[in-house]
């Protein structure tokens, strides 16, 4: 089989030829058809995430060392399964939940694999969909996405799931409660589509690049504004009913400061973006305003099933995707790094 691997941190992916893996125990062998090319792979290929303030998070500190086969948004056909799997859906096309944990700890056993203290994510710590074939540790991570375009379904496993899980953390609230989305990049646009699909009626997008506003408006944002303008905080404060929730898909000092200040009493600020930075948090007003500050990281297998059902219902507006051959994954990562991609790119194996 062919795969496109990180052979050296910071260098282009290299083609590798290797033996097709053989499923053991509860594992399932998948022939990958499509795999989304995520912006976070740009950072993984570089070998680190920039945490801001001169701090870096190195992939090698997570025990990762090349060669690494990335690709955490795979969609493919079930080929075979290990001896402990009964009734494997051989021949069926499935979306794969990539945020797998150890499979044995209390978090994994209760279905919160994304909160496992020893993550073993597909396409990060385990080989992923930038290879022709891959192993999934258990059939419970196979998700029936029938009816969805297989070139689009992969993005649901990452940006779709991430924004859904974050948006659910704003519940319960009224459909008319104002929700502010920080950032209108790939995740921000998906967040707008997701909030709209979940019935929110007052969605406000803060984005410094006005060229991204029309896409946000087309997906359902009522108001788009430039958060770097001096009147940004006043505009948010003037929203009818005040701001109930903020989804921060940037996660920078400026977006957190603006978002927290905008909340009405009892409001919720959910940070998802990994841009990086720090804020001082004054405790007395946090108590007096009864606000919640919460982080959100990808989502659970059950949440991915709910995202797929939402897409199957037709309520989730589709964000743009472009298809490319797997040999161009590394070039696609270069384009993502340069900010040249509109929407998402998806590699097509078959
Ligand atoms: Zn991703
Ligand atoms: Zn675990």
mmCIF file of C-alpha atoms and ligand atoms in Angstrom:
data_model
loop_
_atom_site.group_PDB
_atom_site.id
_atom_site.type_symbol
_atom_site.label_atom_id
_atom_site.label_comp_id
_atom_site.label_asym_id
_atom_site.label_seq_id
_atom_site.Cartn_x
_atom_site.Cartn_y
_atom_site.Cartn_z
ATOM 1 C CA UNK A 1 0.000 0.000 0.000
ATOM 2 C CA UNK A 2 0.958 3.621 -0.496
ATOM 3 C CA UNK A 3 0.982 6.305 2.186
ATOM 4 C CA UNK A 4 2.191 9.899 2.378
ATOM 5 C CA UNK A 5 4.199 10.251 5.543
ATOM 6 C CA UNK A 6 6.095 12.760 7.639
ATOM 7 C CA UNK A 7 9.628 11.374 7.400
ATOM 8 C CA UNK A 8 11.170 14.438 9.024
ATOM 9 C CA UNK A 9 9.458 17.248 11.001
ATOM 10 C CA UNK A 10 9.039 20.418 8.941
ATOM 11 C CA UNK A 11 9.649 18.717 5.573
ATOM 12 C CA UNK A 12 7.189 17.820 2.761
ATOM 13 C CA UNK A 13 5.390 14.480 3.085
ATOM 14 C CA UNK A 14 7.121 11.571 1.320
ATOM 15 C CA UNK A 15 5.497 8.655 -0.464
ATOM 16 C CA UNK A 16 6.090 5.313 1.281
ATOM 17 C CA UNK A 17 5.319 1.775 0.109
ATOM 18 C CA UNK A 18 4.519 -0.661 2.900
ATOM 19 C CA UNK A 19 2.624 -3.847 3.680
ATOM 20 C CA UNK A 20 -1.135 -3.602 4.135
ATOM 21 C CA UNK A 21 -1.857 -3.886 7.883
ATOM 22 C CA UNK A 22 -3.579 -6.987 9.259
ATOM 23 C CA UNK A 23 -6.343 -6.384 11.854
ATOM 24 C CA UNK A 24 -5.777 -7.987 15.286
ATOM 25 C CA UNK A 25 -8.233 -8.407 18.172
ATOM 26 C CA UNK A 26 -11.043 -5.846 17.847
ATOM 27 C CA UNK A 27 -9.410 -3.921 14.989
ATOM 28 C CA UNK A 28 -11.115 -3.182 11.680
ATOM 29 C CA UNK A 29 -9.245 -2.724 8.378
ATOM 30 C CA UNK A 30 -10.467 0.169 6.233
ATOM 31 C CA UNK A 31 -9.667 0.955 2.619
ATOM 32 C CA UNK A 32 -9.644 4.741 2.633
ATOM 33 C CA UNK A 33 -11.717 6.437 -0.076
ATOM 34 C CA UNK A 34 -11.540 10.045 1.056
ATOM 35 C CA UNK A 35 -9.648 11.878 3.776
ATOM 36 C CA UNK A 36 -10.055 15.530 4.744
ATOM 37 C CA UNK A 37 -6.900 17.638 4.876
ATOM 38 C CA UNK A 38 -7.093 19.617 8.097
ATOM 39 C CA UNK A 39 -5.246 22.803 8.965
ATOM 40 C CA UNK A 40 -3.984 21.246 12.184
ATOM 41 C CA UNK A 41 -1.921 18.855 10.025
ATOM 42 C CA UNK A 42 0.097 21.896 8.946
ATOM 43 C CA UNK A 43 1.242 22.261 12.555
ATOM 44 C CA UNK A 44 1.770 18.530 13.069
ATOM 45 C CA UNK A 45 3.930 18.365 9.914
ATOM 46 C CA UNK A 46 5.938 21.293 11.300
ATOM 47 C CA UNK A 47 6.365 19.237 14.466
ATOM 48 C CA UNK A 48 4.843 21.760 16.901
ATOM 49 C CA UNK A 49 1.954 24.043 17.804
ATOM 50 C CA UNK A 50 2.791 27.638 18.634
ATOM 51 C CA UNK A 51 1.267 28.423 22.046
ATOM 52 C CA UNK A 52 2.031 32.147 21.818
ATOM 53 C CA UNK A 53 4.351 34.139 24.059
ATOM 54 C CA UNK A 54 7.335 32.275 22.595
ATOM 55 C CA UNK A 55 6.071 28.913 23.917
ATOM 56 C CA UNK A 56 5.776 25.838 21.688
ATOM 57 C CA UNK A 57 4.126 22.470 22.075
ATOM 58 C CA UNK A 58 6.294 19.875 20.313
ATOM 59 C CA UNK A 59 4.729 16.724 18.879
ATOM 60 C CA UNK A 60 7.782 14.797 20.035
ATOM 61 C CA UNK A 61 6.705 15.578 23.635
ATOM 62 C CA UNK A 62 3.576 13.504 22.928
ATOM 63 C CA UNK A 63 5.787 10.548 22.102
ATOM 64 C CA UNK A 64 5.406 11.013 18.355
ATOM 65 C CA UNK A 65 8.323 10.321 16.095
ATOM 66 C CA UNK A 66 8.505 9.996 12.292
ATOM 67 C CA UNK A 67 7.490 8.270 10.161
ATOM 68 C CA UNK A 68 3.946 9.513 10.867
ATOM 69 C CA UNK A 69 0.921 8.899 8.611
ATOM 70 C CA UNK A 70 -1.498 11.747 9.317
ATOM 71 C CA UNK A 71 -5.118 12.100 8.181
ATOM 72 C CA UNK A 72 -7.767 12.308 10.942
ATOM 73 C CA UNK A 73 -10.818 12.757 8.688
ATOM 74 C CA UNK A 74 -11.059 9.369 6.948
ATOM 75 C CA UNK A 75 -13.994 7.832 5.120
ATOM 76 C CA UNK A 76 -13.704 4.365 3.584
ATOM 77 C CA UNK A 77 -14.824 0.798 3.058
ATOM 78 C CA UNK A 78 -14.665 -1.935 5.702
ATOM 79 C CA UNK A 79 -12.396 -4.687 4.288
ATOM 80 C CA UNK A 80 -11.930 -7.116 7.204
ATOM 81 C CA UNK A 81 -11.778 -7.312 10.999
ATOM 82 C CA UNK A 82 -9.839 -9.035 13.772
ATOM 83 C CA UNK A 83 -10.960 -12.287 15.424
ATOM 84 C CA UNK A 84 -12.754 -10.516 18.314
ATOM 85 C CA UNK A 85 -15.136 -8.649 15.998
ATOM 86 C CA UNK A 86 -18.492 -10.216 15.309
ATOM 87 C CA UNK A 87 -20.650 -9.054 12.413
ATOM 88 C CA UNK A 88 -18.163 -6.554 10.980
ATOM 89 C CA UNK A 89 -19.966 -4.538 8.290
ATOM 90 C CA UNK A 90 -17.621 -5.821 5.551
ATOM 91 C CA UNK A 91 -18.105 -3.981 2.269
ATOM 92 C CA UNK A 92 -19.928 -1.048 3.883
ATOM 93 C CA UNK A 93 -18.720 2.543 3.509
ATOM 94 C CA UNK A 94 -18.260 4.319 6.831
ATOM 95 C CA UNK A 95 -17.136 7.580 8.350
ATOM 96 C CA UNK A 96 -14.516 7.016 11.031
ATOM 97 C CA UNK A 97 -14.460 8.655 14.466
ATOM 98 C CA UNK A 98 -10.761 9.566 14.800
ATOM 99 C CA UNK A 99 -10.468 10.839 18.408
ATOM 100 C CA UNK A 100 -9.813 7.423 19.910
ATOM 101 C CA UNK A 101 -8.318 6.960 23.358
ATOM 102 C CA UNK A 102 -6.749 3.982 25.088
ATOM 103 C CA UNK A 103 -10.083 2.118 24.896
ATOM 104 C CA UNK A 104 -9.848 0.906 28.499
ATOM 105 C CA UNK A 105 -10.003 3.833 30.946
ATOM 106 C CA UNK A 106 -13.259 5.106 32.540
ATOM 107 C CA UNK A 107 -13.535 7.972 30.026
ATOM 108 C CA UNK A 108 -13.197 5.649 27.017
ATOM 109 C CA UNK A 109 -15.619 3.119 28.526
ATOM 110 C CA UNK A 110 -18.263 5.813 29.088
ATOM 111 C CA UNK A 111 -17.931 6.938 25.463
ATOM 112 C CA UNK A 112 -15.901 10.101 26.106
ATOM 113 C CA UNK A 113 -12.855 8.924 24.183
ATOM 114 C CA UNK A 114 -11.895 12.525 23.443
ATOM 115 C CA UNK A 115 -11.298 13.038 27.181
ATOM 116 C CA UNK A 116 -8.999 9.998 27.520
ATOM 117 C CA UNK A 117 -5.837 10.989 29.431
ATOM 118 C CA UNK A 118 -3.711 8.967 26.990
ATOM 119 C CA UNK A 119 -5.081 9.925 23.549
ATOM 120 C CA UNK A 120 -4.222 7.684 20.636
ATOM 121 C CA UNK A 121 -5.947 9.621 17.863
ATOM 122 C CA UNK A 122 -6.169 8.208 14.353
ATOM 123 C CA UNK A 123 -4.000 10.230 11.988
ATOM 124 C CA UNK A 124 -1.967 11.636 14.875
ATOM 125 C CA UNK A 125 -0.647 8.998 17.275
ATOM 126 C CA UNK A 126 -2.010 6.121 15.135
ATOM 127 C CA UNK A 127 -1.664 5.899 11.317
ATOM 128 C CA UNK A 128 -4.495 7.714 9.550
ATOM 129 C CA UNK A 129 -6.129 8.370 6.207
ATOM 130 C CA UNK A 130 -3.110 9.691 4.315
ATOM 131 C CA UNK A 131 -2.508 5.983 3.720
ATOM 132 C CA UNK A 132 -4.502 3.720 1.379
ATOM 133 C CA UNK A 133 -5.407 1.339 4.216
ATOM 134 C CA UNK A 134 -5.692 1.954 7.953
ATOM 135 C CA UNK A 135 -6.696 0.152 11.126
ATOM 136 C CA UNK A 136 -9.523 1.368 13.378
ATOM 137 C CA UNK A 137 -9.158 -0.009 16.945
ATOM 138 C CA UNK A 138 -12.809 -1.000 17.433
ATOM 139 C CA UNK A 139 -16.001 -1.191 15.328
ATOM 140 C CA UNK A 140 -17.701 1.293 17.701
ATOM 141 C CA UNK A 141 -15.756 4.034 15.891
ATOM 142 C CA UNK A 142 -17.398 3.233 12.530
ATOM 143 C CA UNK A 143 -20.235 5.625 11.734
ATOM 144 C CA UNK A 144 -22.902 5.069 9.123
ATOM 145 C CA UNK A 145 -22.995 8.239 7.009
ATOM 146 C CA UNK A 146 -25.196 6.885 4.238
ATOM 147 C CA UNK A 147 -26.849 9.524 2.099
ATOM 148 C CA UNK A 148 -23.996 12.003 2.543
ATOM 149 C CA UNK A 149 -21.516 12.901 -0.202
ATOM 150 C CA UNK A 150 -18.376 10.900 0.731
ATOM 151 C CA UNK A 151 -16.226 13.815 -0.419
ATOM 152 C CA UNK A 152 -17.945 16.039 2.180
ATOM 153 C CA UNK A 153 -18.649 13.662 5.089
ATOM 154 C CA UNK A 154 -14.959 13.579 6.231
ATOM 155 C CA UNK A 155 -15.000 17.222 7.372
ATOM 156 C CA UNK A 156 -17.793 16.378 9.802
ATOM 157 C CA UNK A 157 -15.366 14.231 11.827
ATOM 158 C CA UNK A 158 -13.225 17.234 12.717
ATOM 159 C CA UNK A 159 -14.598 20.741 12.116
ATOM 160 C CA UNK A 160 -18.224 19.536 12.179
ATOM 161 C CA UNK A 161 -17.799 17.623 15.435
ATOM 162 C CA UNK A 162 -15.687 20.341 17.063
ATOM 163 C CA UNK A 163 -18.214 23.093 16.402
ATOM 164 C CA UNK A 164 -21.204 20.905 17.305
ATOM 165 C CA UNK A 165 -19.736 19.911 20.669
ATOM 166 C CA UNK A 166 -18.854 23.547 21.416
ATOM 167 C CA UNK A 167 -22.313 24.799 20.390
ATOM 168 C CA UNK A 168 -23.995 22.169 22.601
ATOM 169 C CA UNK A 169 -22.130 23.640 25.590
ATOM 170 C CA UNK A 170 -24.226 26.815 25.164
ATOM 171 C CA UNK A 171 -27.421 24.894 25.855
ATOM 172 C CA UNK A 172 -29.958 25.350 27.276
ATOM 173 C CA UNK A 173 -30.794 28.764 25.860
ATOM 174 C CA UNK A 174 -33.550 30.362 23.825
ATOM 175 C CA UNK A 175 -33.328 30.384 19.994
ATOM 176 C CA UNK A 176 -33.367 34.198 20.103
ATOM 177 C CA UNK A 177 -30.410 34.479 22.527
ATOM 178 C CA UNK A 178 -27.445 36.200 20.827
ATOM 179 C CA UNK A 179 -24.448 33.963 20.087
ATOM 180 C CA UNK A 180 -21.132 35.497 19.025
ATOM 181 C CA UNK A 181 -18.708 33.529 16.828
ATOM 182 C CA UNK A 182 -15.095 34.690 16.963
ATOM 183 C CA UNK A 183 -13.382 34.084 13.606
ATOM 184 C CA UNK A 184 -14.755 33.193 10.161
ATOM 185 C CA UNK A 185 -12.091 30.759 8.961
ATOM 186 C CA UNK A 186 -12.940 27.107 8.250
ATOM 187 C CA UNK A 187 -14.034 26.408 11.845
ATOM 188 C CA UNK A 188 -15.850 29.728 12.221
ATOM 189 C CA UNK A 189 -17.924 29.193 9.083
ATOM 190 C CA UNK A 190 -18.772 25.662 10.189
ATOM 191 C CA UNK A 191 -19.797 27.090 13.583
ATOM 192 C CA UNK A 192 -22.216 29.498 11.910
ATOM 193 C CA UNK A 193 -23.716 26.667 9.836
ATOM 194 C CA UNK A 194 -23.968 24.490 12.957
ATOM 195 C CA UNK A 195 -25.645 27.172 15.108
ATOM 196 C CA UNK A 196 -28.116 27.829 12.300
ATOM 197 C CA UNK A 197 -28.850 24.092 12.008
ATOM 198 C CA UNK A 198 -29.421 23.938 15.784
ATOM 199 C CA UNK A 199 -32.037 26.684 15.533
ATOM 200 C CA UNK A 200 -30.160 29.762 16.778
ATOM 201 C CA UNK A 201 -31.637 32.934 15.309
ATOM 202 C CA UNK A 202 -29.239 35.666 16.392
ATOM 203 C CA UNK A 203 -25.695 34.819 15.229
ATOM 204 C CA UNK A 204 -23.003 37.506 15.211
ATOM 205 C CA UNK A 205 -19.579 36.963 13.622
ATOM 206 C CA UNK A 206 -16.443 38.862 14.658
ATOM 207 C CA UNK A 207 -13.803 38.658 11.911
ATOM 208 C CA UNK A 208 -11.050 41.132 11.077
ATOM 209 C CA UNK A 209 -10.881 40.078 7.393
ATOM 210 C CA UNK A 210 -13.985 41.622 5.771
ATOM 211 C CA UNK A 211 -13.513 39.381 2.680
ATOM 212 C CA UNK A 212 -14.798 36.496 4.820
ATOM 213 C CA UNK A 213 -17.994 38.296 5.863
ATOM 214 C CA UNK A 214 -20.155 37.390 2.823
ATOM 215 C CA UNK A 215 -19.605 33.645 3.398
ATOM 216 C CA UNK A 216 -20.572 34.037 7.073
ATOM 217 C CA UNK A 217 -23.671 36.017 6.123
ATOM 218 C CA UNK A 218 -24.656 33.452 3.483
ATOM 219 C CA UNK A 219 -24.550 30.721 6.154
ATOM 220 C CA UNK A 220 -26.790 32.672 8.534
ATOM 221 C CA UNK A 221 -24.875 35.407 10.397
ATOM 222 C CA UNK A 222 -27.152 38.394 11.043
ATOM 223 C CA UNK A 223 -24.299 40.744 11.862
ATOM 224 C CA UNK A 224 -20.603 40.703 10.977
ATOM 225 C CA UNK A 225 -18.197 43.112 12.578
ATOM 226 C CA UNK A 226 -14.496 43.877 12.798
ATOM 227 C CA UNK A 227 -13.388 43.098 16.376
ATOM 228 C CA UNK A 228 -10.349 45.347 16.014
ATOM 229 C CA UNK A 229 -12.545 48.461 15.649
ATOM 230 C CA UNK A 230 -12.929 50.587 18.793
ATOM 231 C CA UNK A 231 -16.738 50.275 18.759
ATOM 232 C CA UNK A 232 -16.752 46.437 18.584
ATOM 233 C CA UNK A 233 -17.472 45.985 22.309
ATOM 234 C CA UNK A 234 -20.224 48.623 22.176
ATOM 235 C CA UNK A 235 -21.847 46.914 19.182
ATOM 236 C CA UNK A 236 -21.894 43.592 21.055
ATOM 237 C CA UNK A 237 -23.236 45.254 24.214
ATOM 238 C CA UNK A 238 -26.080 46.774 22.183
ATOM 239 C CA UNK A 239 -27.382 43.415 20.920
ATOM 240 C CA UNK A 240 -31.004 42.794 21.934
ATOM 241 C CA UNK A 241 -31.079 40.798 25.170
ATOM 242 C CA UNK A 242 -27.290 40.889 25.541
ATOM 243 C CA UNK A 243 -24.836 38.145 24.570
ATOM 244 C CA UNK A 244 -25.652 34.717 25.993
ATOM 245 C CA UNK A 245 -22.801 32.771 24.439
ATOM 246 C CA UNK A 246 -19.439 33.188 22.723
ATOM 247 C CA UNK A 247 -17.815 30.484 20.602
ATOM 248 C CA UNK A 248 -14.182 31.491 20.265
ATOM 249 C CA UNK A 249 -12.762 29.662 17.238
ATOM 250 C CA UNK A 250 -9.615 31.798 17.356
ATOM 251 C CA UNK A 251 -8.544 31.479 20.980
ATOM 252 C CA UNK A 252 -6.314 34.555 21.127
ATOM 253 C CA UNK A 253 -5.920 37.141 23.886
ATOM 254 C CA UNK A 254 -7.917 39.731 21.908
ATOM 255 C CA UNK A 255 -10.867 37.445 21.113
ATOM 256 C CA UNK A 256 -11.070 36.112 24.676
ATOM 257 C CA UNK A 257 -10.940 39.604 26.164
ATOM 258 C CA UNK A 258 -13.674 40.911 23.855
ATOM 259 C CA UNK A 259 -15.810 37.781 24.206
ATOM 260 C CA UNK A 260 -15.698 37.659 28.005
ATOM 261 C CA UNK A 261 -16.457 41.372 28.314
ATOM 262 C CA UNK A 262 -19.476 41.012 26.004
ATOM 263 C CA UNK A 263 -21.265 38.318 28.034
ATOM 264 C CA UNK A 264 -24.480 39.177 29.814
ATOM 265 C CA UNK A 265 -24.934 37.888 33.380
ATOM 266 C CA UNK A 266 -25.025 34.090 33.418
ATOM 267 C CA UNK A 267 -23.447 33.921 29.940
ATOM 268 C CA UNK A 268 -21.023 31.318 28.628
ATOM 269 C CA UNK A 269 -17.678 31.686 26.861
ATOM 270 C CA UNK A 270 -16.465 28.528 25.100
ATOM 271 C CA UNK A 271 -12.918 28.465 23.710
ATOM 272 C CA UNK A 272 -12.049 26.089 20.892
ATOM 273 C CA UNK A 273 -9.387 27.856 18.798
ATOM 274 C CA UNK A 274 -5.736 27.096 19.418
ATOM 275 C CA UNK A 275 -4.215 30.363 18.227
ATOM 276 C CA UNK A 276 -2.688 30.805 21.665
ATOM 277 C CA UNK A 277 -2.298 33.465 24.306
ATOM 278 C CA UNK A 278 -3.142 34.272 27.890
ATOM 279 C CA UNK A 279 -5.633 36.491 29.748
ATOM 280 C CA UNK A 280 -5.895 37.630 33.345
ATOM 281 C CA UNK A 281 -9.203 36.458 34.824
ATOM 282 C CA UNK A 282 -10.559 38.668 37.592
ATOM 283 C CA UNK A 283 -12.404 36.380 40.016
ATOM 284 C CA UNK A 284 -14.847 38.750 41.731
ATOM 285 C CA UNK A 285 -16.635 39.865 38.542
ATOM 286 C CA UNK A 286 -16.596 36.253 37.332
ATOM 287 C CA UNK A 287 -18.643 35.313 40.411
ATOM 288 C CA UNK A 288 -20.821 38.416 40.389
ATOM 289 C CA UNK A 289 -21.658 38.077 36.698
ATOM 290 C CA UNK A 290 -22.096 34.294 37.158
ATOM 291 C CA UNK A 291 -20.320 33.606 33.870
ATOM 292 C CA UNK A 292 -18.965 30.260 32.669
ATOM 293 C CA UNK A 293 -15.588 29.882 30.974
ATOM 294 C CA UNK A 294 -15.224 26.541 29.281
ATOM 295 C CA UNK A 295 -12.868 24.799 26.872
ATOM 296 C CA UNK A 296 -14.060 22.369 24.213
ATOM 297 C CA UNK A 297 -11.938 19.877 22.305
ATOM 298 C CA UNK A 298 -13.334 17.862 19.366
ATOM 299 C CA UNK A 299 -16.234 15.706 20.625
ATOM 300 C CA UNK A 300 -17.435 12.207 21.504
ATOM 301 C CA UNK A 301 -18.461 9.322 19.196
ATOM 302 C CA UNK A 302 -22.112 9.913 20.131
ATOM 303 C CA UNK A 303 -21.797 13.601 19.237
ATOM 304 C CA UNK A 304 -20.352 12.638 15.825
ATOM 305 C CA UNK A 305 -23.400 10.416 15.260
ATOM 306 C CA UNK A 306 -25.601 13.425 16.080
ATOM 307 C CA UNK A 307 -23.635 15.638 13.648
ATOM 308 C CA UNK A 308 -24.052 13.045 10.889
ATOM 309 C CA UNK A 309 -27.792 12.827 11.619
ATOM 310 C CA UNK A 310 -28.031 16.628 11.442
ATOM 311 C CA UNK A 311 -26.286 16.600 8.035
ATOM 312 C CA UNK A 312 -28.491 13.719 6.839
ATOM 313 C CA UNK A 313 -31.594 15.715 7.832
ATOM 314 C CA UNK A 314 -30.554 18.423 5.369
ATOM 315 C CA UNK A 315 -30.556 21.132 8.074
ATOM 316 C CA UNK A 316 -26.757 21.618 8.106
ATOM 317 C CA UNK A 317 -25.646 23.929 5.281
ATOM 318 C CA UNK A 318 -22.673 22.520 3.423
ATOM 319 C CA UNK A 319 -19.382 24.424 3.582
ATOM 320 C CA UNK A 320 -17.270 24.366 0.379
ATOM 321 C CA UNK A 321 -14.895 21.414 -0.294
ATOM 322 C CA UNK A 322 -12.414 20.709 -3.104
ATOM 323 C CA UNK A 323 -11.041 17.266 -3.989
ATOM 324 C CA UNK A 324 -7.373 16.499 -4.813
ATOM 325 C CA UNK A 325 -5.299 13.332 -5.414
ATOM 326 C CA UNK A 326 -3.384 11.968 -2.391
ATOM 327 C CA UNK A 327 -0.061 12.797 -4.084
ATOM 328 C CA UNK A 328 -1.000 16.476 -3.599
ATOM 329 C CA UNK A 329 -1.691 16.317 0.169
ATOM 330 C CA UNK A 330 1.641 17.942 0.999
ATOM 331 C CA UNK A 331 1.014 20.731 -1.550
ATOM 332 C CA UNK A 332 -2.471 21.194 -0.078
ATOM 333 C CA UNK A 333 -0.897 21.643 3.375
ATOM 334 C CA UNK A 334 1.389 24.314 1.854
ATOM 335 C CA UNK A 335 -1.682 26.090 0.453
ATOM 336 C CA UNK A 336 -3.470 25.876 3.814
ATOM 337 C CA UNK A 337 -0.403 27.305 5.525
ATOM 338 C CA UNK A 338 -0.411 30.209 3.032
ATOM 339 C CA UNK A 339 -4.137 30.824 3.623
ATOM 340 C CA UNK A 340 -4.977 30.132 -0.037
ATOM 341 C CA UNK A 341 -7.682 27.475 0.402
ATOM 342 C CA UNK A 342 -11.361 28.405 0.155
ATOM 343 C CA UNK A 343 -13.224 26.009 2.458
ATOM 344 C CA UNK A 344 -11.744 22.542 2.903
ATOM 345 C CA UNK A 345 -9.622 20.192 0.748
ATOM 346 C CA UNK A 346 -10.273 16.441 0.698
ATOM 347 C CA UNK A 347 -7.896 13.802 -0.700
ATOM 348 C CA UNK A 348 -9.548 11.149 -2.879
ATOM 349 C CA UNK A 349 -7.956 7.663 -2.882
ATOM 350 C CA UNK A 350 -10.528 5.797 -4.992
HETATM 351 ZN ZN1 LIG B 1 -8.777 18.477 12.140
HETATM 352 ZN ZN1 LIG B 2 -8.902 5.942 27.625
#
